[in-house]
Amino acid sequence: MPRTRTLAVHPAAPDPAALAEAAAVVRAGGLVAFATETVYGLGADATRAEAVQRIFEAKGRPPDNPLIVHAADVAMARRYAAAWPAAAERLAELWPGPLTIVVPKADLVPSITSAGLPTVGLRVPLPAVARGLVAAAGVALAAPSANRSEHVSPTRAEHVLADLDGRIDLVLDSGPTTRGIESTVIDVSEAVPRLLRPGPVSVAELEAWLGRPIEAPAHAGPARSPGQRARHYAPRTPALRVCSLAELEALAPGPDDVVLVLGHPGAAPHPSTRAIDLPDPESAARRLYDVLRACDGLAPRRILVLMPPDAPAWHAVHDRLRRATVPG
Ligand code: TXA
Ligand code: MG
């Protein structure tokens, strides 16, 4: 494939001509990367098996990992569901937003999109670019994060090109994403709602919205969310995690290491080390993947991560860091 084309678009008011051009690529069975509020997605017509197949090939993604289907609004999303439980109806009030709702899938969704599962993950993203593209295409877009499989998710168009240049048709560059980590995934296809992936919409918010407790991901297991492998989102540099400053010092950080400090305001690692401080959960989420990619770019010996507190506000960032690192 020739080099990937990039079209710059305004994040709040994208040029309709650019969206029409990208939509034409989708309708021709091609691949278009676009920004959601979480990360950049790699989109294709969710209803065409051969287009979706190209997503798996471009990413090197294992075929047992289902794709999220992105719709322009709730009415469109419902067309891709075979059933719409009351819980889905409640949670859809959080759309557009960083929430994926797993429901029984309609026949319109080919089994390659859902990795053979009888369910489909649906989401209505917030940005004008994402919803405008879906609306212009007239069909929902299957879109995983636009990175090579197992690598760090992309929060900028440059990240997409670093992983996928020449492997996809087009990138709509609308600048950095605002939330920075992938959507919360909740399964409401069975009687008890289950969290499959923590994300920007918290468990407390989901429970308040549903008026009932939800099951934690630990109970969900790999069968219900095959994409949730332990190792994921990983930088290329060996990355070790510790939970206290004392454990960090025990690893003897040196000038050839990079230290990431999350949620420990005022903690000072050894002055001779390069340290990046991410004190609050929202900005840590927004910057996390960019920082991990930048760390790889510095080619350090190790990335040493001082983990944030195990508190609800840090739940999603904690989850991603556990997958990106090994215990130090
Ligand atoms: O924020 C996001 O969700 C981004 C943007 C692009 O929307 N997308 C994203 O896609 O993170 P991906 O493919 O990297 O992660 C999707 C995950 C899968 O790994 C799987 O765990 C879960 O969503 N998933 C999707 N469909 C599912 C289904 N039918 N049943 C269970 N889990 C599902
Ligand atoms: Mg991903």
mmCIF file of C-alpha atoms and ligand atoms in Angstrom:
data_model
loop_
_atom_site.group_PDB
_atom_site.id
_atom_site.type_symbol
_atom_site.label_atom_id
_atom_site.label_comp_id
_atom_site.label_asym_id
_atom_site.label_seq_id
_atom_site.Cartn_x
_atom_site.Cartn_y
_atom_site.Cartn_z
ATOM 1 C CA MET A 1 0.000 0.000 0.000
ATOM 2 C CA PRO A 2 1.277 3.539 -0.723
ATOM 3 C CA ARG A 3 1.997 5.827 2.215
ATOM 4 C CA THR A 4 -0.920 6.725 4.443
ATOM 5 C CA ARG A 5 -2.506 10.092 3.706
ATOM 6 C CA THR A 6 -3.136 12.593 6.506
ATOM 7 C CA LEU A 7 -5.904 15.189 6.477
ATOM 8 C CA ALA A 8 -5.783 17.867 9.167
ATOM 9 C CA VAL A 9 -9.253 18.708 10.517
ATOM 10 C CA HIS A 10 -10.495 21.111 13.158
ATOM 11 C CA PRO A 11 -11.498 19.094 16.266
ATOM 12 C CA ALA A 12 -14.693 21.071 16.977
ATOM 13 C CA ALA A 13 -15.677 22.088 13.432
ATOM 14 C CA PRO A 14 -14.260 19.574 10.951
ATOM 15 C CA ASP A 15 -14.474 20.498 7.268
ATOM 16 C CA PRO A 16 -17.437 18.553 5.801
ATOM 17 C CA ALA A 17 -15.423 17.978 2.613
ATOM 18 C CA ALA A 18 -12.685 16.212 4.614
ATOM 19 C CA LEU A 19 -15.273 14.068 6.417
ATOM 20 C CA ALA A 20 -16.909 13.215 3.078
ATOM 21 C CA GLU A 21 -13.543 12.163 1.680
ATOM 22 C CA ALA A 22 -12.851 9.951 4.703
ATOM 23 C CA ALA A 23 -16.381 8.511 4.537
ATOM 24 C CA ALA A 24 -15.799 7.590 0.883
ATOM 25 C CA VAL A 25 -12.691 5.617 1.949
ATOM 26 C CA VAL A 26 -14.814 3.758 4.528
ATOM 27 C CA ARG A 27 -17.555 3.008 2.002
ATOM 28 C CA ALA A 28 -14.927 1.639 -0.397
ATOM 29 C CA GLY A 29 -13.863 -0.838 2.325
ATOM 30 C CA GLY A 30 -10.775 1.137 3.423
ATOM 31 C CA LEU A 31 -9.265 2.029 6.792
ATOM 32 C CA VAL A 32 -9.460 5.508 8.349
ATOM 33 C CA ALA A 33 -7.916 6.484 11.695
ATOM 34 C CA PHE A 34 -9.796 9.180 13.605
ATOM 35 C CA ALA A 35 -9.774 10.702 17.072
ATOM 36 C CA THR A 36 -12.316 9.831 19.712
ATOM 37 C CA GLU A 37 -12.237 11.504 23.135
ATOM 38 C CA THR A 38 -10.221 8.543 24.453
ATOM 39 C CA VAL A 39 -7.671 7.392 21.857
ATOM 40 C CA TYR A 40 -7.425 7.339 18.061
ATOM 41 C CA GLY A 41 -9.488 4.536 16.526
ATOM 42 C CA LEU A 42 -8.804 2.585 13.332
ATOM 43 C CA GLY A 43 -12.169 2.558 11.593
ATOM 44 C CA ALA A 44 -13.743 0.396 8.913
ATOM 45 C CA ASP A 45 -17.318 -0.406 7.882
ATOM 46 C CA ALA A 46 -18.445 -2.614 10.792
ATOM 47 C CA THR A 47 -20.852 -4.564 8.579
ATOM 48 C CA ARG A 48 -18.339 -5.644 5.919
ATOM 49 C CA ALA A 49 -16.266 -8.657 6.888
ATOM 50 C CA GLU A 50 -13.522 -7.989 4.331
ATOM 51 C CA ALA A 51 -13.082 -4.390 5.524
ATOM 52 C CA VAL A 52 -12.935 -5.525 9.165
ATOM 53 C CA GLN A 53 -10.454 -8.231 8.190
ATOM 54 C CA ARG A 54 -8.122 -5.445 7.014
ATOM 55 C CA ILE A 55 -8.194 -3.916 10.529
ATOM 56 C CA PHE A 56 -6.966 -7.197 12.029
ATOM 57 C CA GLU A 57 -4.227 -7.420 9.379
ATOM 58 C CA ALA A 58 -3.052 -3.812 9.745
ATOM 59 C CA LYS A 59 -2.818 -4.108 13.548
ATOM 60 C CA GLY A 60 -1.560 -7.675 13.710
ATOM 61 C CA ARG A 61 -4.489 -8.238 16.061
ATOM 62 C CA PRO A 62 -5.403 -11.755 17.219
ATOM 63 C CA PRO A 63 -8.780 -12.775 15.748
ATOM 64 C CA ASP A 64 -10.240 -13.579 19.190
ATOM 65 C CA ASN A 65 -10.255 -9.913 20.249
ATOM 66 C CA PRO A 66 -13.626 -8.240 19.474
ATOM 67 C CA LEU A 67 -13.918 -4.720 18.053
ATOM 68 C CA ILE A 68 -16.018 -1.862 19.405
ATOM 69 C CA VAL A 69 -18.689 -0.601 16.991
ATOM 70 C CA HIS A 70 -19.014 3.208 16.887
ATOM 71 C CA ALA A 71 -22.345 4.835 16.076
ATOM 72 C CA ALA A 72 -23.355 8.479 15.530
ATOM 73 C CA ASP A 73 -26.226 8.406 18.047
ATOM 74 C CA VAL A 74 -28.308 6.069 20.214
ATOM 75 C CA ALA A 75 -30.844 5.295 17.487
ATOM 76 C CA MET A 76 -28.067 4.204 15.126
ATOM 77 C CA ALA A 77 -26.361 2.135 17.834
ATOM 78 C CA ARG A 78 -29.578 0.234 18.526
ATOM 79 C CA ARG A 79 -29.707 -1.014 14.940
ATOM 80 C CA TYR A 80 -26.583 -3.083 15.685
ATOM 81 C CA ALA A 81 -28.125 -4.691 18.801
ATOM 82 C CA ALA A 82 -30.454 -7.712 18.725
ATOM 83 C CA ALA A 83 -31.784 -6.782 22.167
ATOM 84 C CA TRP A 84 -31.718 -3.552 24.131
ATOM 85 C CA PRO A 85 -31.966 -4.327 27.862
ATOM 86 C CA ALA A 86 -33.239 -1.711 30.312
ATOM 87 C CA ALA A 87 -29.683 -1.322 31.615
ATOM 88 C CA ALA A 88 -28.490 -0.377 28.121
ATOM 89 C CA GLU A 89 -31.263 2.185 27.861
ATOM 90 C CA ARG A 90 -30.152 3.781 31.147
ATOM 91 C CA LEU A 91 -26.450 3.732 30.342
ATOM 92 C CA ALA A 92 -26.973 5.099 26.830
ATOM 93 C CA GLU A 93 -27.899 8.358 28.538
ATOM 94 C CA LEU A 94 -24.160 8.712 29.191
ATOM 95 C CA TRP A 95 -23.606 8.866 25.388
ATOM 96 C CA PRO A 96 -21.971 10.494 23.632
ATOM 97 C CA GLY A 97 -19.090 9.591 25.905
ATOM 98 C CA PRO A 98 -16.226 7.250 26.804
ATOM 99 C CA LEU A 99 -18.457 4.250 27.546
ATOM 100 C CA THR A 100 -18.847 0.984 25.597
ATOM 101 C CA ILE A 101 -22.005 -1.061 26.239
ATOM 102 C CA VAL A 102 -21.927 -4.786 25.404
ATOM 103 C CA VAL A 103 -25.320 -6.167 24.279
ATOM 104 C CA PRO A 104 -26.534 -9.105 22.136
ATOM 105 C CA LYS A 105 -25.453 -8.430 18.546
ATOM 106 C CA ALA A 106 -27.719 -7.995 15.532
ATOM 107 C CA ASP A 107 -27.188 -10.201 12.452
ATOM 108 C CA LEU A 108 -25.977 -7.089 10.615
ATOM 109 C CA VAL A 109 -22.729 -7.364 12.607
ATOM 110 C CA PRO A 110 -20.527 -10.043 11.025
ATOM 111 C CA SER A 111 -18.916 -12.491 13.413
ATOM 112 C CA ILE A 112 -15.396 -11.253 12.574
ATOM 113 C CA THR A 113 -16.318 -7.884 14.164
ATOM 114 C CA SER A 114 -17.361 -9.497 17.450
ATOM 115 C CA ALA A 115 -14.632 -12.166 17.290
ATOM 116 C CA GLY A 116 -17.273 -14.888 17.170
ATOM 117 C CA LEU A 117 -19.084 -13.678 20.310
ATOM 118 C CA PRO A 118 -22.901 -13.424 20.319
ATOM 119 C CA THR A 119 -22.518 -9.875 21.679
ATOM 120 C CA VAL A 120 -21.284 -6.537 20.358
ATOM 121 C CA GLY A 121 -19.657 -3.594 22.136
ATOM 122 C CA LEU A 122 -21.369 -0.337 21.104
ATOM 123 C CA ARG A 123 -20.268 3.216 21.714
ATOM 124 C CA VAL A 124 -21.201 6.746 20.636
ATOM 125 C CA PRO A 125 -18.041 8.853 20.887
ATOM 126 C CA LEU A 126 -18.193 12.558 21.695
ATOM 127 C CA PRO A 127 -15.951 14.409 19.196
ATOM 128 C CA ALA A 128 -17.504 16.094 16.170
ATOM 129 C CA VAL A 129 -14.894 14.409 13.965
ATOM 130 C CA ALA A 130 -15.823 10.891 15.112
ATOM 131 C CA ARG A 131 -19.594 11.333 14.966
ATOM 132 C CA GLY A 132 -19.354 13.367 11.756
ATOM 133 C CA LEU A 133 -17.342 10.606 10.085
ATOM 134 C CA VAL A 134 -19.798 7.897 11.135
ATOM 135 C CA ALA A 135 -22.757 10.007 10.005
ATOM 136 C CA ALA A 136 -21.125 10.770 6.650
ATOM 137 C CA ALA A 137 -20.284 7.083 6.117
ATOM 138 C CA GLY A 138 -23.897 6.167 6.925
ATOM 139 C CA VAL A 139 -22.730 3.006 8.649
ATOM 140 C CA ALA A 140 -21.242 2.224 12.065
ATOM 141 C CA LEU A 141 -17.473 1.918 12.257
ATOM 142 C CA ALA A 142 -15.679 -0.987 13.867
ATOM 143 C CA ALA A 143 -12.685 0.710 15.455
ATOM 144 C CA PRO A 144 -10.054 -0.648 17.806
ATOM 145 C CA SER A 145 -7.307 1.640 19.043
ATOM 146 C CA ALA A 146 -5.124 2.617 16.053
ATOM 147 C CA ASN A 147 -1.880 1.027 17.239
ATOM 148 C CA ARG A 148 -0.032 -2.185 16.379
ATOM 149 C CA SER A 149 -1.445 -4.966 18.548
ATOM 150 C CA GLU A 150 0.074 -5.010 22.092
ATOM 151 C CA HIS A 151 1.685 -1.601 21.662
ATOM 152 C CA VAL A 152 0.746 1.610 23.480
ATOM 153 C CA SER A 153 -2.568 3.141 22.335
ATOM 154 C CA PRO A 154 -2.338 6.343 20.246
ATOM 155 C CA THR A 155 -3.493 9.714 21.554
ATOM 156 C CA ARG A 156 -2.067 11.742 18.639
ATOM 157 C CA ALA A 157 -2.056 11.307 14.860
ATOM 158 C CA GLU A 158 1.770 11.040 15.009
ATOM 159 C CA HIS A 159 1.384 7.944 17.214
ATOM 160 C CA VAL A 160 -0.928 6.368 14.637
ATOM 161 C CA LEU A 161 1.562 7.005 11.837
ATOM 162 C CA ALA A 162 4.471 5.712 13.925
ATOM 163 C CA ASP A 163 2.686 2.341 14.160
ATOM 164 C CA LEU A 164 0.613 2.112 10.975
ATOM 165 C CA ASP A 165 2.048 4.347 8.223
ATOM 166 C CA GLY A 166 1.655 2.553 4.905
ATOM 167 C CA ARG A 167 -0.713 -0.029 6.436
ATOM 168 C CA ILE A 168 -3.877 2.116 6.444
ATOM 169 C CA ASP A 169 -5.451 4.526 3.950
ATOM 170 C CA LEU A 170 -6.036 7.761 5.845
ATOM 171 C CA VAL A 171 -5.581 9.554 9.171
ATOM 172 C CA LEU A 172 -7.860 12.418 10.177
ATOM 173 C CA ASP A 173 -5.561 14.508 12.365
ATOM 174 C CA SER A 174 -7.624 16.570 14.811
ATOM 175 C CA GLY A 175 -4.902 16.917 17.438
ATOM 176 C CA PRO A 176 -4.416 15.167 20.780
ATOM 177 C CA THR A 177 -7.324 13.348 22.426
ATOM 178 C CA THR A 178 -8.802 14.782 25.618
ATOM 179 C CA ARG A 179 -9.361 11.774 27.934
ATOM 180 C CA GLY A 180 -6.335 9.708 26.974
ATOM 181 C CA ILE A 181 -7.288 6.188 28.016
ATOM 182 C CA GLU A 182 -9.767 3.810 26.418
ATOM 183 C CA SER A 183 -13.489 3.765 27.166
ATOM 184 C CA THR A 184 -15.033 1.988 30.114
ATOM 185 C CA VAL A 185 -16.536 -1.323 28.882
ATOM 186 C CA ILE A 186 -19.644 -2.698 30.624
ATOM 187 C CA ASP A 187 -21.487 -5.892 29.658
ATOM 188 C CA VAL A 188 -25.266 -5.748 30.134
ATOM 189 C CA SER A 189 -26.029 -8.776 27.940
ATOM 190 C CA GLU A 190 -26.663 -10.950 31.023
ATOM 191 C CA ALA A 191 -28.734 -10.389 34.160
ATOM 192 C CA VAL A 192 -25.855 -8.980 36.227
ATOM 193 C CA PRO A 193 -24.033 -6.019 34.629
ATOM 194 C CA ARG A 194 -20.273 -6.527 34.608
ATOM 195 C CA LEU A 195 -17.391 -4.152 34.203
ATOM 196 C CA LEU A 196 -15.054 -5.573 31.549
ATOM 197 C CA ARG A 197 -12.586 -2.670 31.398
ATOM 198 C CA PRO A 198 -12.223 0.285 33.782
ATOM 199 C CA GLY A 199 -12.048 3.654 32.052
ATOM 200 C CA PRO A 200 -13.028 7.303 32.228
ATOM 201 C CA VAL A 201 -16.602 6.525 33.375
ATOM 202 C CA SER A 202 -16.127 5.255 36.934
ATOM 203 C CA VAL A 203 -17.752 2.265 38.635
ATOM 204 C CA ALA A 204 -19.444 4.669 41.064
ATOM 205 C CA GLU A 205 -21.012 6.577 38.159
ATOM 206 C CA LEU A 206 -22.210 3.359 36.507
ATOM 207 C CA GLU A 207 -23.710 2.060 39.742
ATOM 208 C CA ALA A 208 -25.413 5.384 40.453
ATOM 209 C CA TRP A 209 -26.843 5.420 36.939
ATOM 210 C CA LEU A 210 -28.047 1.792 37.114
ATOM 211 C CA GLY A 211 -29.190 1.995 40.736
ATOM 212 C CA ARG A 212 -27.502 -1.344 41.482
ATOM 213 C CA PRO A 213 -24.039 -2.766 42.057
ATOM 214 C CA ILE A 214 -22.052 -4.064 39.094
ATOM 215 C CA GLU A 215 -19.611 -6.945 39.105
ATOM 216 C CA ALA A 216 -15.910 -6.186 39.048
ATOM 217 C CA PRO A 217 -13.635 -7.228 36.150
ATOM 218 C CA ALA A 218 -11.926 -9.870 38.287
ATOM 219 C CA HIS A 219 -15.135 -11.911 38.106
ATOM 220 C CA ALA A 220 -15.603 -11.390 34.392
ATOM 221 C CA GLY A 221 -12.612 -13.451 33.289
ATOM 222 C CA PRO A 222 -11.047 -13.808 29.881
ATOM 223 C CA ALA A 223 -14.017 -15.587 28.293
ATOM 224 C CA ARG A 224 -16.238 -12.528 28.609
ATOM 225 C CA SER A 225 -13.636 -10.021 27.485
ATOM 226 C CA PRO A 226 -11.047 -11.791 25.397
ATOM 227 C CA GLY A 227 -9.132 -8.599 24.621
ATOM 228 C CA GLN A 228 -8.293 -8.027 28.270
ATOM 229 C CA ARG A 229 -4.990 -9.839 28.333
ATOM 230 C CA ALA A 230 -2.642 -9.231 31.230
ATOM 231 C CA ARG A 231 0.113 -7.803 29.055
ATOM 232 C CA HIS A 232 -1.113 -5.023 26.822
ATOM 233 C CA TYR A 233 -0.482 -1.344 26.157
ATOM 234 C CA ALA A 234 3.220 -2.027 26.651
ATOM 235 C CA PRO A 235 6.139 0.273 25.823
ATOM 236 C CA ARG A 236 9.136 -1.349 24.128
ATOM 237 C CA THR A 237 11.498 -0.462 26.984
ATOM 238 C CA PRO A 238 11.473 -2.815 30.015
ATOM 239 C CA ALA A 239 9.038 -1.170 32.446
ATOM 240 C CA LEU A 240 9.008 -2.016 36.162
ATOM 241 C CA ARG A 241 6.422 -0.926 38.708
ATOM 242 C CA VAL A 242 6.810 -0.243 42.410
ATOM 243 C CA CYS A 243 4.358 1.021 45.008
ATOM 244 C CA SER A 244 6.514 3.166 47.296
ATOM 245 C CA LEU A 245 9.447 5.536 47.175
ATOM 246 C CA ALA A 246 11.433 3.055 49.282
ATOM 247 C CA GLU A 247 10.878 0.296 46.684
ATOM 248 C CA LEU A 248 11.845 2.737 43.960
ATOM 249 C CA GLU A 249 15.121 3.597 45.675
ATOM 250 C CA ALA A 250 15.787 -0.144 46.110
ATOM 251 C CA LEU A 251 15.897 -0.424 42.301
ATOM 252 C CA ALA A 252 18.768 2.096 42.344
ATOM 253 C CA PRO A 253 17.494 4.398 39.609
ATOM 254 C CA GLY A 254 20.319 5.869 37.558
ATOM 255 C CA PRO A 255 20.770 8.467 34.818
ATOM 256 C CA ASP A 256 20.025 5.895 32.106
ATOM 257 C CA ASP A 257 16.562 5.196 33.596
ATOM 258 C CA VAL A 258 13.351 7.227 33.336
ATOM 259 C CA VAL A 259 11.139 7.403 36.418
ATOM 260 C CA LEU A 260 7.382 8.005 36.187
ATOM 261 C CA VAL A 261 5.824 9.232 39.416
ATOM 262 C CA LEU A 262 2.026 8.986 39.535
ATOM 263 C CA GLY A 263 -0.139 10.435 42.278
ATOM 264 C CA HIS A 264 2.658 11.111 44.746
ATOM 265 C CA PRO A 265 2.827 14.924 44.866
ATOM 266 C CA GLY A 266 6.069 16.018 46.432
ATOM 267 C CA ALA A 267 7.779 12.616 46.135
ATOM 268 C CA ALA A 268 11.302 13.192 44.908
ATOM 269 C CA PRO A 269 13.166 10.349 43.273
ATOM 270 C CA HIS A 270 16.939 10.510 43.190
ATOM 271 C CA PRO A 271 17.990 13.885 41.694
ATOM 272 C CA SER A 272 20.247 12.262 39.086
ATOM 273 C CA THR A 273 17.319 10.497 37.376
ATOM 274 C CA ARG A 274 15.024 11.788 34.670
ATOM 275 C CA ALA A 275 11.613 11.925 36.367
ATOM 276 C CA ILE A 276 8.170 12.689 34.991
ATOM 277 C CA ASP A 277 5.579 13.720 37.557
ATOM 278 C CA LEU A 278 1.884 12.991 36.921
ATOM 279 C CA PRO A 279 0.211 14.079 40.168
ATOM 280 C CA ASP A 280 -3.525 14.021 39.370
ATOM 281 C CA PRO A 281 -5.620 11.238 37.797
ATOM 282 C CA GLU A 282 -7.255 13.186 34.936
ATOM 283 C CA SER A 283 -4.063 14.657 33.526
ATOM 284 C CA ALA A 284 -2.218 11.377 34.161
ATOM 285 C CA ALA A 285 -4.831 9.565 32.024
ATOM 286 C CA ARG A 286 -4.661 12.200 29.313
ATOM 287 C CA ARG A 287 -0.863 12.126 29.123
ATOM 288 C CA LEU A 288 -0.076 8.484 29.993
ATOM 289 C CA TYR A 289 0.306 6.957 26.519
ATOM 290 C CA ASP A 290 2.087 10.011 25.114
ATOM 291 C CA VAL A 291 4.533 9.855 28.025
ATOM 292 C CA LEU A 292 5.108 6.094 27.586
ATOM 293 C CA ARG A 293 5.829 6.600 23.877
ATOM 294 C CA ALA A 294 8.110 9.550 24.664
ATOM 295 C CA CYS A 295 9.959 7.364 27.197
ATOM 296 C CA ASP A 296 10.546 4.748 24.494
ATOM 297 C CA GLY A 297 11.895 7.555 22.288
ATOM 298 C CA LEU A 298 14.517 8.421 24.920
ATOM 299 C CA ALA A 299 15.772 4.805 24.717
ATOM 300 C CA PRO A 300 16.421 4.490 28.464
ATOM 301 C CA ARG A 301 17.634 1.294 30.095
ATOM 302 C CA ARG A 302 14.421 0.975 32.123
ATOM 303 C CA ILE A 303 11.169 2.807 32.770
ATOM 304 C CA LEU A 304 10.537 2.744 36.538
ATOM 305 C CA VAL A 305 6.944 3.472 37.513
ATOM 306 C CA LEU A 306 5.990 4.624 40.992
ATOM 307 C CA MET A 307 2.353 3.501 40.977
ATOM 308 C CA PRO A 308 -0.505 5.789 42.018
ATOM 309 C CA PRO A 309 -2.520 4.993 45.164
ATOM 310 C CA ASP A 310 -4.991 2.124 44.757
ATOM 311 C CA ALA A 311 -7.927 4.560 44.996
ATOM 312 C CA PRO A 312 -11.119 4.712 42.864
ATOM 313 C CA ALA A 313 -10.022 7.899 41.066
ATOM 314 C CA TRP A 314 -6.898 6.076 39.838
ATOM 315 C CA HIS A 315 -8.662 2.781 38.945
ATOM 316 C CA ALA A 316 -8.349 3.034 35.144
ATOM 317 C CA VAL A 317 -4.805 4.412 35.127
ATOM 318 C CA HIS A 318 -3.785 1.710 37.610
ATOM 319 C CA ASP A 319 -5.270 -0.955 35.302
ATOM 320 C CA ARG A 320 -3.351 0.299 32.235
ATOM 321 C CA LEU A 321 -0.088 0.629 34.170
ATOM 322 C CA ARG A 322 -0.366 -2.922 35.517
ATOM 323 C CA ARG A 323 -0.651 -4.158 31.931
ATOM 324 C CA ALA A 324 2.227 -1.973 30.703
ATOM 325 C CA THR A 325 4.697 -3.000 33.433
ATOM 326 C CA VAL A 326 6.010 -5.964 35.399
ATOM 327 C CA PRO A 327 6.582 -5.937 39.174
ATOM 328 C CA GLY A 328 9.934 -4.337 40.052
HETATM 329 O O1 TXA B 1 -11.951 4.132 23.845
HETATM 330 C C1 TXA B 1 -12.047 3.094 23.199
HETATM 331 O O2 TXA B 1 -12.772 2.159 23.543
HETATM 332 C C2 TXA B 1 -11.228 3.000 21.907
HETATM 333 C C3 TXA B 1 -11.782 4.020 20.920
HETATM 334 C C4 TXA B 1 -11.149 3.917 19.567
HETATM 335 O O3 TXA B 1 -13.177 3.879 20.844
HETATM 336 N N1 TXA B 1 -11.269 1.678 21.369
HETATM 337 C C5 TXA B 1 -10.633 0.618 21.941
HETATM 338 O O4 TXA B 1 -10.717 -0.545 21.223
HETATM 339 O O5 TXA B 1 -10.022 0.711 22.979
HETATM 340 P P1 TXA B 1 -9.831 -1.827 21.517
HETATM 341 O O6 TXA B 1 -10.104 -2.745 20.396
HETATM 342 O O7 TXA B 1 -8.419 -1.420 21.725
HETATM 343 O O8 TXA B 1 -10.449 -2.447 22.811
HETATM 344 C C6 TXA B 1 -11.736 -2.986 22.728
HETATM 345 C C7 TXA B 1 -12.000 -3.917 23.861
HETATM 346 C C8 TXA B 1 -11.664 -5.367 23.517
HETATM 347 O O9 TXA B 1 -10.337 -5.651 23.758
HETATM 348 C C9 TXA B 1 -12.602 -6.134 24.427
HETATM 349 O O10 TXA B 1 -11.986 -6.283 25.678
HETATM 350 C C10 TXA B 1 -13.795 -5.209 24.572
HETATM 351 O O11 TXA B 1 -13.405 -3.943 24.116
HETATM 352 N N2 TXA B 1 -14.920 -5.683 23.770
HETATM 353 C C11 TXA B 1 -15.358 -5.270 22.559
HETATM 354 N N3 TXA B 1 -16.429 -5.966 22.154
HETATM 355 C C12 TXA B 1 -16.698 -6.840 23.142
HETATM 356 C C13 TXA B 1 -17.694 -7.870 23.333
HETATM 357 N N4 TXA B 1 -18.611 -8.125 22.419
HETATM 358 N N5 TXA B 1 -17.640 -8.576 24.468
HETATM 359 C C14 TXA B 1 -16.706 -8.322 25.406
HETATM 360 N N6 TXA B 1 -15.745 -7.388 25.292
HETATM 361 C C15 TXA B 1 -15.735 -6.656 24.175
HETATM 362 MG MG MG B 2 -6.429 -1.392 22.062
#
